[in-house]
Amino acid sequence: MPAAPVVVPLDGAPDVDVVVVGAGPAGASAALRLAERGLDVALVERAETPGAKNLSGGVLYLDALVCAVGDAWREAPLERVVTRNVTTLLTADAAVSLDYADSSLAGPPARGAAGAPNAATVLRARFDPWLAGRAEAAGAFPMPGMLVEALAVAEAPEAPGGRRVVGVVAGGQVMRSTAVVLADGVNSFLARGAGLRGEPAARDVAVGVKAVLGLDPRRIADRFGVAGDEGAAHAIIGDATLGVAGGAFLYTNRESLSLGVVLRLDDLVASGRTAREVFTHLLTHPGLQRYVADAEVLEYGSHLVAEGGAAMVGTVAWPGCVVVGDAAGLTLNSGLVLRGMDLAITSGLAAGDVIADAVAAGDPDATLAYQELLTASSAYRDLAAHAGMPDLLDRRGPYGPWGETARDVLRATYTIDGSDTVPLRVALRRALRRQGWRTWLGDARRIWRSA
Ligand SMILES: Cc1cc2nc3c(=O)[nH]c(=O)nc-3n(C[C@H](O)[C@H](O)[C@H](O)COP(=O)(O)OP(=O)(O)OC[C@H]3O[C@@H](n4cnc5c(N)ncnc54)[C@H](O)[C@@H]3O)c2cc1C
């Protein structure tokens, strides 16, 4: 729960230059950059091991990782390189898929990031400790198993707003620092407790439920049409979520699959269903059995996802404190891709640079420059480019009508049963009329604005 900040005197020697709260991708990247720039950094994580409390679908876009660790991306515990992206409209009795397989995805992206492929799947229980380990190797001091209870603030008349964050409270003691990086995830209790950020609206967060399903690698290759270390990322909408606003994903790892749903909290509550019920529906859906049959559930967990887009980001910098990653609302759901880890890394690196400059200048209030740097970053620009996405995801079309229309048109086209065949244009017109022209126009306009 949000805890009020502890007010301490302004004067006092810092115990460390920077406290980073949270050793997810955002915090580990910030700690890495700060340590590389010669600062004394404590990376505080409430879990005994980084990643133990974290959860992702698992597709990591690698450009950000390369910016963080350079060529060492090759040592990262990646599962499979994503060379196949499949988008499926699911109905109760049919699945209509767009299958984008492209060998160029196995090589570096156009900007040529150190030979890294575009994207790979990761399992957080392996990836987070690795990235936090890079920060430690660079000189950051890891403090696992320690919950930060509150921020420590001081009256500072010369600081904009008259207050400055001067450390954190952990284990009942104040740990003083020149700056604090809040990388504590989507709930961001510390910033909320200090009144720096408000509680996210139910419309701006989703519940993610995910299972890791063990499956023999040969079966993965056969079922998903991938070879060697290549993998597939399936985005699934429609009957996957029992009509609740959201979507599902199915990703391939080396010896397992990651299957999950992301359900917008307000709509889930309104539906009267539970996230577990929707997940069970997905796991047993006939349209997915050719992929998941006989797979064994190895892990199961749930976590909140930020869904509010750029509008959720708001203020992320104060004197002595910056907010990064999910805590800043930096998750992008474009309908086809879900990105959070790469935005977390990008924001962590930006925070590291701003704070290193602020410490070098002897001006803790220079942390305010992070707001502008983040807004100019590719992470924020990508979010802003999809600003209309939450509105599109508000429509009912993605959760039923789109898939039913696609199914009806294709069924009419492919069914040859002795009666007169229906030309595609007629099948399309009939299907669109059944759903209503006005609905389709509304959906199309929002797709045009946001996708
Ligand atoms: C179901 C699901 C699927 C997703 N799929 C994808 C995907 O495919 N690709 C993608 O890029 N993103 C995906 N995301 C989003 C991604 O997981 C997040 O954007 C990413 O984890 C954000 O990283 P972070 O470091 O900001 O926060 P987190 O990973 O949440 O890390 C926060 C850390 O802070 C620690 N912490 C919190 N409070 C305290 C405290 N008070 N004291 C000490 N430590 C604290 C936590 O234990 C945790 O380790 C998905 C998310 C979910 C839930």
Coordinates of C-alpha atoms and ligand atoms in Angstrom, one line a residue:
M1 CA 0.0 0.0 0.0
P2 CA 1.2 3.6 -0.6
A3 CA 3.2 4.8 2.4
A4 CA 3.5 8.5 3.3
P5 CA 7.1 9.8 3.0
V6 CA 9.3 10.3 6.0
V7 CA 10.4 13.9 6.5
V8 CA 14.1 14.2 7.5
P9 CA 16.4 17.2 7.8
L10 CA 18.0 18.4 4.5
D11 CA 21.5 18.2 5.8
G12 CA 23.1 14.8 6.1
A13 CA 25.9 12.9 4.3
P14 CA 24.6 10.6 1.6
D15 CA 25.1 6.9 2.3
V16 CA 25.3 6.3 -1.5
D17 CA 25.0 8.6 -4.6
V18 CA 21.9 6.9 -5.9
V19 CA 19.3 4.4 -4.6
V20 CA 17.5 2.5 -7.3
V21 CA 14.3 0.8 -6.1
G22 CA 13.4 -2.3 -8.0
A23 CA 15.7 -4.7 -10.0
G24 CA 13.4 -5.3 -13.0
P25 CA 14.7 -4.3 -16.4
A26 CA 14.1 -0.6 -15.7
G27 CA 16.0 -0.5 -12.3
A28 CA 18.8 -2.8 -13.5
S29 CA 19.4 -0.7 -16.6
A30 CA 19.5 2.5 -14.5
A31 CA 21.9 0.9 -12.0
L32 CA 24.1 -0.4 -14.8
R33 CA 24.4 3.1 -16.5
L34 CA 25.0 4.8 -13.2
A35 CA 27.7 2.4 -12.1
E36 CA 29.3 2.6 -15.5
R37 CA 29.5 6.4 -15.0
G38 CA 31.3 5.9 -11.8
L39 CA 28.5 6.5 -9.3
D40 CA 28.0 4.7 -6.0
V41 CA 24.7 2.9 -6.5
A42 CA 22.5 0.6 -4.3
L43 CA 20.1 -1.6 -6.3
V44 CA 17.4 -2.5 -3.8
E45 CA 15.0 -5.3 -4.6
R46 CA 12.3 -6.7 -2.3
A47 CA 12.5 -10.2 -3.8
E48 CA 15.3 -12.6 -2.8
T49 CA 16.4 -12.8 -6.4
P50 CA 15.7 -10.2 -9.2
G51 CA 12.8 -11.4 -11.4
A52 CA 11.3 -13.7 -8.8
K53 CA 8.3 -11.5 -8.5
N54 CA 8.2 -10.3 -12.1
L55 CA 6.2 -11.5 -15.1
S56 CA 6.1 -10.8 -18.8
G57 CA 4.6 -12.4 -21.9
G58 CA 8.2 -12.5 -22.9
V59 CA 9.0 -10.9 -26.2
L60 CA 11.9 -8.5 -25.8
Y61 CA 12.7 -6.1 -28.6
L62 CA 16.5 -6.2 -28.5
D63 CA 17.5 -2.7 -29.7
A64 CA 17.1 -1.3 -26.1
L65 CA 19.1 -4.2 -24.6
V66 CA 22.0 -3.5 -27.1
C67 CA 21.9 0.1 -26.0
A68 CA 22.3 -1.1 -22.4
V69 CA 24.9 -3.8 -22.8
G70 CA 26.4 -3.5 -26.3
D71 CA 27.8 -6.7 -27.7
A72 CA 27.2 -8.5 -24.4
W73 CA 23.6 -9.1 -25.6
R74 CA 25.0 -12.3 -27.0
E75 CA 25.4 -13.6 -23.4
A76 CA 21.9 -12.7 -22.4
P77 CA 19.7 -15.8 -21.6
L78 CA 17.5 -15.4 -24.6
E79 CA 15.0 -18.2 -25.4
R80 CA 14.2 -18.1 -29.1
V81 CA 14.7 -15.4 -31.8
V82 CA 11.2 -14.3 -33.0
T83 CA 11.1 -14.8 -36.8
R84 CA 7.4 -15.5 -37.1
N85 CA 4.6 -13.1 -35.9
V86 CA 1.1 -14.5 -36.1
T87 CA -2.0 -12.5 -35.4
T88 CA -5.2 -14.6 -34.9
L89 CA -8.8 -13.6 -34.7
L90 CA -10.4 -16.4 -32.7
T91 CA -14.0 -17.3 -32.6
A92 CA -15.6 -20.2 -30.7
D93 CA -15.3 -22.5 -33.7
A94 CA -12.8 -20.9 -36.0
A95 CA -9.4 -19.1 -36.1
V96 CA -8.4 -16.6 -38.8
S97 CA -4.7 -15.8 -38.8
L98 CA -2.3 -13.5 -40.5
D99 CA 1.1 -15.3 -40.4
Y100 CA 4.1 -13.0 -40.9
A101 CA 7.2 -15.2 -41.3
D102 CA 10.4 -13.2 -42.2
S103 CA 13.9 -14.5 -42.1
S104 CA 15.1 -10.8 -42.0
L105 CA 13.8 -10.8 -38.4
A106 CA 16.7 -13.2 -37.5
G107 CA 19.3 -10.5 -38.4
P108 CA 19.9 -7.1 -37.0
P109 CA 17.1 -4.5 -37.5
A110 CA 17.6 -1.8 -40.1
R111 CA 19.5 0.4 -37.7
G112 CA 21.9 -2.5 -37.3
A113 CA 22.3 -2.9 -33.6
A114 CA 25.5 -4.9 -33.0
G115 CA 24.2 -7.8 -35.1
A116 CA 21.3 -8.5 -32.7
P117 CA 18.0 -9.8 -34.1
N118 CA 14.8 -7.7 -33.8
A119 CA 13.3 -9.6 -30.9
A120 CA 13.6 -12.7 -28.8
T121 CA 11.6 -14.4 -26.1
V122 CA 12.9 -14.3 -22.5
L123 CA 11.9 -15.9 -19.2
R124 CA 12.1 -13.2 -16.5
A125 CA 13.3 -15.7 -13.8
R126 CA 16.5 -16.0 -15.9
F127 CA 16.7 -12.6 -17.7
D128 CA 16.3 -10.3 -14.7
P129 CA 19.1 -11.8 -12.6
W130 CA 21.3 -11.7 -15.6
L131 CA 20.7 -8.0 -16.3
A132 CA 21.0 -7.1 -12.6
G133 CA 24.2 -9.1 -12.6
R134 CA 25.6 -6.8 -15.3
A135 CA 24.8 -3.9 -13.1
E136 CA 26.6 -5.5 -10.2
A137 CA 29.6 -6.4 -12.4
A138 CA 29.8 -2.7 -13.3
G139 CA 30.0 -1.8 -9.6
A140 CA 26.3 -1.4 -8.4
F141 CA 25.7 -2.8 -4.9
P142 CA 22.8 -5.3 -4.9
M143 CA 20.5 -5.3 -1.9
P144 CA 18.1 -8.2 -2.5
G145 CA 15.4 -9.2 -0.1
M146 CA 14.9 -5.6 1.1
L147 CA 11.6 -3.8 0.8
V148 CA 11.7 0.0 0.5
E149 CA 8.9 1.2 2.7
A150 CA 8.8 4.9 1.9
L151 CA 10.7 7.8 0.4
A152 CA 12.7 10.2 2.6
V153 CA 12.0 13.8 1.8
A154 CA 13.4 17.1 3.1
E155 CA 12.2 20.7 3.1
A156 CA 14.5 22.4 0.6
P157 CA 13.5 26.0 0.0
E158 CA 15.8 26.4 -3.0
A159 CA 14.3 23.3 -4.8
P160 CA 11.4 23.8 -7.2
G161 CA 8.3 23.0 -5.2
G162 CA 10.2 23.5 -1.9
R163 CA 10.9 19.7 -1.3
R164 CA 13.5 17.3 -2.4
V165 CA 13.7 13.5 -2.2
V166 CA 16.9 12.7 -0.2
G167 CA 16.7 8.9 0.2
V168 CA 14.5 6.0 1.1
V169 CA 13.4 4.2 4.2
A170 CA 14.2 0.5 4.2
G171 CA 14.3 -2.0 7.1
G172 CA 13.1 0.9 9.3
Q173 CA 16.2 3.0 8.6
V174 CA 16.8 6.0 6.3
M175 CA 19.2 5.4 3.5
R176 CA 20.3 8.8 2.3
S177 CA 21.3 9.5 -1.3
T178 CA 21.7 12.4 -3.7
A179 CA 19.0 10.9 -6.0
V180 CA 16.4 8.1 -6.0
V181 CA 15.3 6.1 -9.1
L182 CA 11.8 4.6 -8.7
A183 CA 11.7 1.4 -10.7
D184 CA 9.2 -0.3 -8.5
G185 CA 6.7 -1.4 -11.2
V186 CA 3.2 -0.6 -12.2
N187 CA 1.7 0.0 -8.7
S188 CA 4.4 2.6 -8.0
F189 CA 3.4 2.7 -4.3
L190 CA 6.4 4.9 -3.3
A191 CA 5.6 7.7 -5.7
R192 CA 1.9 7.5 -4.9
G193 CA 2.6 7.5 -1.1
A194 CA 4.6 10.7 -1.5
G195 CA 1.8 12.3 -3.5
L196 CA 4.0 12.5 -6.6
R197 CA 1.7 10.3 -8.8
G198 CA -2.0 9.4 -8.5
E199 CA -3.6 6.0 -8.4
P200 CA -4.0 4.7 -12.0
A201 CA -7.6 4.5 -13.2
A202 CA -9.0 1.0 -13.6
R203 CA -9.3 1.8 -17.3
D204 CA -5.6 2.4 -17.5
V205 CA -4.5 -1.0 -16.0
A206 CA -5.0 -4.6 -17.1
V207 CA -4.6 -7.9 -15.3
G208 CA -2.1 -10.2 -17.0
V209 CA -2.3 -13.9 -16.3
K210 CA 0.4 -16.2 -17.7
A211 CA 1.5 -19.8 -17.5
V212 CA 4.7 -21.4 -18.7
L213 CA 3.8 -24.7 -20.4
G214 CA 6.5 -27.3 -20.7
L215 CA 6.8 -28.9 -24.2
D216 CA 9.4 -30.9 -26.0
P217 CA 11.4 -28.7 -28.4
R218 CA 10.7 -31.0 -31.3
R219 CA 7.0 -30.6 -30.8
I220 CA 7.5 -26.8 -30.6
A221 CA 9.3 -26.8 -33.9
D222 CA 6.6 -28.9 -35.6
R223 CA 3.6 -27.1 -34.2
F224 CA 4.9 -23.6 -34.7
G225 CA 6.8 -24.1 -38.0
V226 CA 10.1 -22.9 -36.6
A227 CA 13.6 -24.4 -36.8
G228 CA 16.7 -24.3 -34.6
D229 CA 16.6 -21.4 -32.2
E230 CA 13.9 -19.5 -34.1
G231 CA 10.6 -18.9 -32.5
A232 CA 7.1 -17.6 -32.9
A233 CA 5.0 -14.9 -31.3
H234 CA 1.2 -15.3 -31.5
A235 CA -1.1 -12.4 -30.7
I236 CA -4.7 -13.6 -30.2
I237 CA -7.9 -11.5 -30.0
G238 CA -11.6 -12.4 -30.0
D239 CA -13.0 -15.4 -28.2
A240 CA -9.7 -15.7 -26.3
T241 CA -10.9 -13.3 -23.6
L242 CA -14.6 -14.3 -23.3
G243 CA -15.6 -10.8 -24.5
V244 CA -13.5 -8.9 -21.9
A245 CA -11.5 -6.1 -23.4
G246 CA -8.0 -7.4 -23.8
G247 CA -6.1 -10.0 -25.7
A248 CA -4.0 -13.2 -25.4
F249 CA -0.5 -14.2 -26.4
L250 CA 1.3 -17.5 -27.1
Y251 CA 5.1 -17.4 -27.4
T252 CA 7.7 -20.1 -27.9
N253 CA 10.6 -20.6 -25.5
R254 CA 13.4 -23.2 -25.9
E255 CA 11.5 -26.0 -24.0
S256 CA 8.3 -24.3 -23.1
L257 CA 5.5 -22.0 -24.2
S258 CA 4.3 -18.8 -22.6
L259 CA 0.5 -18.5 -22.8
G260 CA -1.4 -15.7 -21.2
V261 CA -4.2 -13.1 -21.3
V262 CA -4.2 -9.4 -20.6
L263 CA -7.6 -8.2 -19.4
R264 CA -8.5 -4.5 -18.8
L265 CA -9.4 -4.2 -15.2
D266 CA -12.5 -2.1 -15.5
D267 CA -14.0 -4.4 -18.1
L268 CA -13.0 -7.6 -16.2
V269 CA -14.8 -6.3 -13.1
A270 CA -17.9 -5.2 -15.2
S271 CA -18.0 -8.7 -16.7
G272 CA -18.3 -10.4 -13.3
R273 CA -15.7 -13.0 -14.5
T274 CA -12.4 -13.8 -12.8
A275 CA -9.0 -13.6 -14.6
R276 CA -8.4 -17.3 -13.8
E277 CA -11.7 -18.2 -15.5
V278 CA -10.8 -16.4 -18.7
F279 CA -7.3 -18.0 -18.6
T280 CA -8.8 -21.5 -18.2
H281 CA -11.1 -20.8 -21.2
L282 CA -8.0 -19.8 -23.2
L283 CA -6.0 -22.8 -22.2
T284 CA -8.8 -25.2 -23.2
H285 CA -9.9 -23.4 -26.3
P286 CA -10.3 -25.8 -29.2
G287 CA -8.7 -23.2 -31.5
L288 CA -5.4 -23.5 -29.6
Q289 CA -5.2 -27.2 -28.9
R290 CA -3.0 -27.9 -31.9
Y291 CA -0.3 -25.7 -30.1
V292 CA -0.8 -26.5 -26.4
A293 CA -2.2 -30.0 -26.3
D294 CA -0.2 -32.2 -23.9
A295 CA 1.9 -29.3 -22.6
E296 CA 2.4 -29.3 -18.9
V297 CA 1.7 -26.3 -16.7
L298 CA 5.1 -25.5 -15.0
E299 CA 4.4 -22.0 -13.6
Y300 CA 1.4 -19.8 -13.3
G301 CA 1.2 -16.1 -12.1
S302 CA -0.5 -12.8 -12.5
H303 CA 0.6 -9.2 -12.6
L304 CA -0.8 -5.8 -13.5
V305 CA 0.0 -4.2 -16.8
A306 CA 0.0 -0.4 -17.5
E307 CA -2.4 0.2 -20.4
G308 CA -3.1 4.0 -20.3
G309 CA -0.6 4.9 -23.1
A310 CA 1.2 8.2 -23.2
A311 CA -1.6 9.9 -21.2
M312 CA -0.7 7.8 -18.2
V313 CA 3.0 9.0 -18.1
G314 CA 2.4 12.5 -16.6
T315 CA 5.1 13.9 -14.3
V316 CA 8.1 11.6 -13.8
A317 CA 10.8 13.8 -12.4
W318 CA 11.1 15.8 -9.2
P319 CA 14.0 17.3 -7.3
G320 CA 16.1 14.3 -6.3
C321 CA 13.8 11.6 -7.8
V322 CA 12.9 10.1 -11.2
V323 CA 10.4 7.4 -12.2
V324 CA 11.2 4.7 -14.8
G325 CA 9.6 1.7 -16.6
D326 CA 6.2 0.5 -15.6
A327 CA 6.2 2.8 -12.6
A328 CA 6.0 5.7 -15.1
G329 CA 3.3 3.9 -17.1
L330 CA 5.7 3.0 -20.0
T331 CA 3.9 0.1 -21.6
L332 CA 2.8 0.0 -25.2
N333 CA 0.0 -2.2 -26.4
S334 CA -0.4 -1.6 -30.1
G335 CA -2.9 -4.4 -30.4
L336 CA -0.3 -6.5 -32.3
V337 CA 2.7 -6.1 -30.0
L338 CA 3.0 -5.6 -26.2
R339 CA 6.1 -3.7 -25.3
G340 CA 7.2 -2.9 -21.8
M341 CA 10.6 -4.4 -21.1
D342 CA 12.4 -2.4 -23.9
L343 CA 10.7 0.8 -22.8
A344 CA 11.8 0.1 -19.2
I345 CA 15.4 -0.4 -20.3
T346 CA 15.4 2.8 -22.4
S347 CA 13.9 4.9 -19.6
G348 CA 16.4 3.4 -17.1
L349 CA 19.3 4.4 -19.2
A350 CA 17.9 7.9 -19.7
A351 CA 17.5 8.2 -15.9
G352 CA 21.0 7.0 -15.4
D353 CA 22.5 9.6 -17.7
V354 CA 20.4 12.5 -16.2
I355 CA 21.4 11.6 -12.6
A356 CA 25.1 11.1 -13.5
D357 CA 25.1 14.6 -15.0
A358 CA 23.2 16.0 -12.0
V359 CA 25.7 14.5 -9.5
A360 CA 28.6 15.7 -11.6
A361 CA 27.2 19.2 -11.5
G362 CA 26.5 19.0 -7.8
D363 CA 22.9 19.9 -8.4
P364 CA 20.4 17.2 -7.2
D365 CA 17.5 19.3 -8.7
A366 CA 18.9 18.7 -12.1
T367 CA 17.1 15.4 -12.0
L368 CA 14.2 17.5 -13.4
A369 CA 15.9 17.3 -16.8
Y370 CA 14.7 13.6 -17.0
Q371 CA 11.2 14.7 -17.9
E372 CA 12.4 16.3 -21.1
L373 CA 14.8 13.6 -22.0
L374 CA 12.2 10.9 -21.5
T375 CA 9.6 12.8 -23.6
A376 CA 12.2 13.1 -26.4
S377 CA 13.1 9.4 -26.2
S378 CA 12.0 6.7 -28.7
A379 CA 10.2 5.0 -25.8
Y380 CA 7.8 8.0 -25.2
R381 CA 7.5 8.9 -28.9
D382 CA 6.3 5.3 -29.7
L383 CA 3.8 5.6 -26.9
A384 CA 2.6 9.0 -28.2
A385 CA 2.3 7.6 -31.7
H386 CA -0.3 5.1 -30.4
A387 CA -2.1 7.5 -28.2
G388 CA -5.5 6.5 -29.7
M389 CA -5.0 2.8 -28.9
P390 CA -6.9 2.8 -25.6
D391 CA -9.9 4.2 -27.5
L392 CA -9.7 1.5 -30.1
L393 CA -9.4 -1.2 -27.4
D394 CA -12.6 0.3 -25.9
R395 CA -14.6 -0.9 -28.9
R396 CA -16.4 -4.3 -28.9
G397 CA -15.2 -5.2 -32.5
P398 CA -11.8 -6.8 -31.5
Y399 CA -13.5 -9.1 -29.0
G400 CA -15.9 -10.8 -31.3
P401 CA -17.3 -9.1 -34.4
W402 CA -14.0 -8.8 -36.3
G403 CA -13.3 -12.5 -36.0
E404 CA -16.9 -13.5 -36.7
T405 CA -16.9 -11.4 -39.8
A406 CA -13.6 -12.8 -41.1
R407 CA -14.8 -16.3 -40.4
D408 CA -18.2 -15.7 -42.2
V409 CA -16.5 -14.3 -45.3
L410 CA -14.0 -17.1 -45.5
R411 CA -16.5 -19.8 -44.7
A412 CA -18.8 -18.5 -47.5
T413 CA -15.8 -18.5 -49.9
Y414 CA -14.4 -21.9 -49.1
T415 CA -17.6 -23.9 -48.5
I416 CA -18.5 -25.8 -51.7
D417 CA -21.6 -27.8 -51.0
G418 CA -23.6 -27.9 -54.3
S419 CA -25.5 -24.6 -53.6
D420 CA -24.5 -21.4 -55.5
T421 CA -21.1 -20.1 -54.4
V422 CA -21.1 -16.6 -52.9
P423 CA -18.6 -14.2 -54.5
L424 CA -16.2 -12.6 -52.0
R425 CA -17.7 -9.1 -52.4
V426 CA -21.2 -10.4 -51.6
A427 CA -20.0 -12.4 -48.6
L428 CA -18.2 -9.3 -47.3
R429 CA -21.2 -7.1 -47.8
R430 CA -23.5 -9.5 -46.0
A431 CA -21.1 -9.9 -43.1
L432 CA -20.6 -6.2 -42.7
R433 CA -24.3 -5.5 -42.9
R434 CA -24.9 -8.1 -40.1
Q435 CA -22.5 -6.2 -37.8
G436 CA -23.8 -2.8 -38.8
W437 CA -22.1 -0.2 -41.0
R438 CA -21.9 2.4 -38.3
T439 CA -20.0 0.1 -36.0
W440 CA -17.5 -0.8 -38.7
L441 CA -17.0 2.8 -39.6
G442 CA -16.3 3.7 -36.0
D443 CA -13.7 0.9 -35.7
A444 CA -12.1 1.8 -39.0
R445 CA -11.7 5.4 -38.0
R446 CA -10.0 4.5 -34.7
I447 CA -7.7 2.0 -36.4
W448 CA -6.7 4.7 -38.8
R449 CA -6.0 7.1 -36.0
S450 CA -4.1 4.8 -33.7
A451 CA -2.7 1.6 -35.2
Ligands
LIG1 C1 1.1 -10.8 -18.6 C2 2.1 -9.8 -19.1 C3 2.7 -9.9 -20.4 C4 3.6 -9.0 -20.8 N1 4.2 -9.2 -22.0 C5 5.3 -8.4 -22.4 C6 6.0 -8.7 -23.5 O1 5.8 -9.7 -24.2 N2 7.0 -7.9 -23.9 C7 7.4 -6.8 -23.1 O2 8.3 -6.1 -23.5 N3 6.7 -6.5 -22.0 C8 5.6 -7.3 -21.6 N4 5.0 -7.0 -20.4 C9 5.3 -5.8 -19.7 C10 6.6 -5.9 -18.9 O3 6.5 -7.1 -18.1 C11 6.8 -4.7 -18.1 O4 6.7 -3.6 -18.8 C12 8.2 -4.7 -17.4 O5 8.4 -5.8 -16.5 C13 8.5 -3.4 -16.7 O6 9.8 -3.5 -16.1 P1 10.0 -2.6 -14.8 O7 11.4 -2.8 -14.4 O8 9.6 -1.2 -15.0 O9 9.0 -3.2 -13.7 P2 9.0 -4.6 -13.0 O10 9.5 -5.7 -14.0 O11 7.6 -4.8 -12.5 O12 10.0 -4.6 -11.8 C14 9.7 -3.9 -10.6 C15 10.6 -4.4 -9.5 O13 10.5 -3.6 -8.4 C16 10.5 -4.4 -7.2 N5 9.8 -3.7 -6.2 C17 8.6 -3.2 -6.2 N6 8.3 -2.5 -5.1 C18 9.5 -2.5 -4.4 C19 9.9 -1.9 -3.1 N7 9.0 -1.2 -2.4 N8 11.1 -2.2 -2.6 C20 12.0 -2.9 -3.3 N9 11.7 -3.5 -4.5 C21 10.4 -3.3 -5.1 C22 9.7 -5.7 -7.7 O14 9.9 -6.8 -6.9 C23 10.3 -5.8 -9.1 O15 11.4 -6.6 -9.2 C24 4.0 -7.9 -20.0 C25 3.5 -7.8 -18.7 C26 2.5 -8.7 -18.2 C27 2.0 -8.6 -16.9

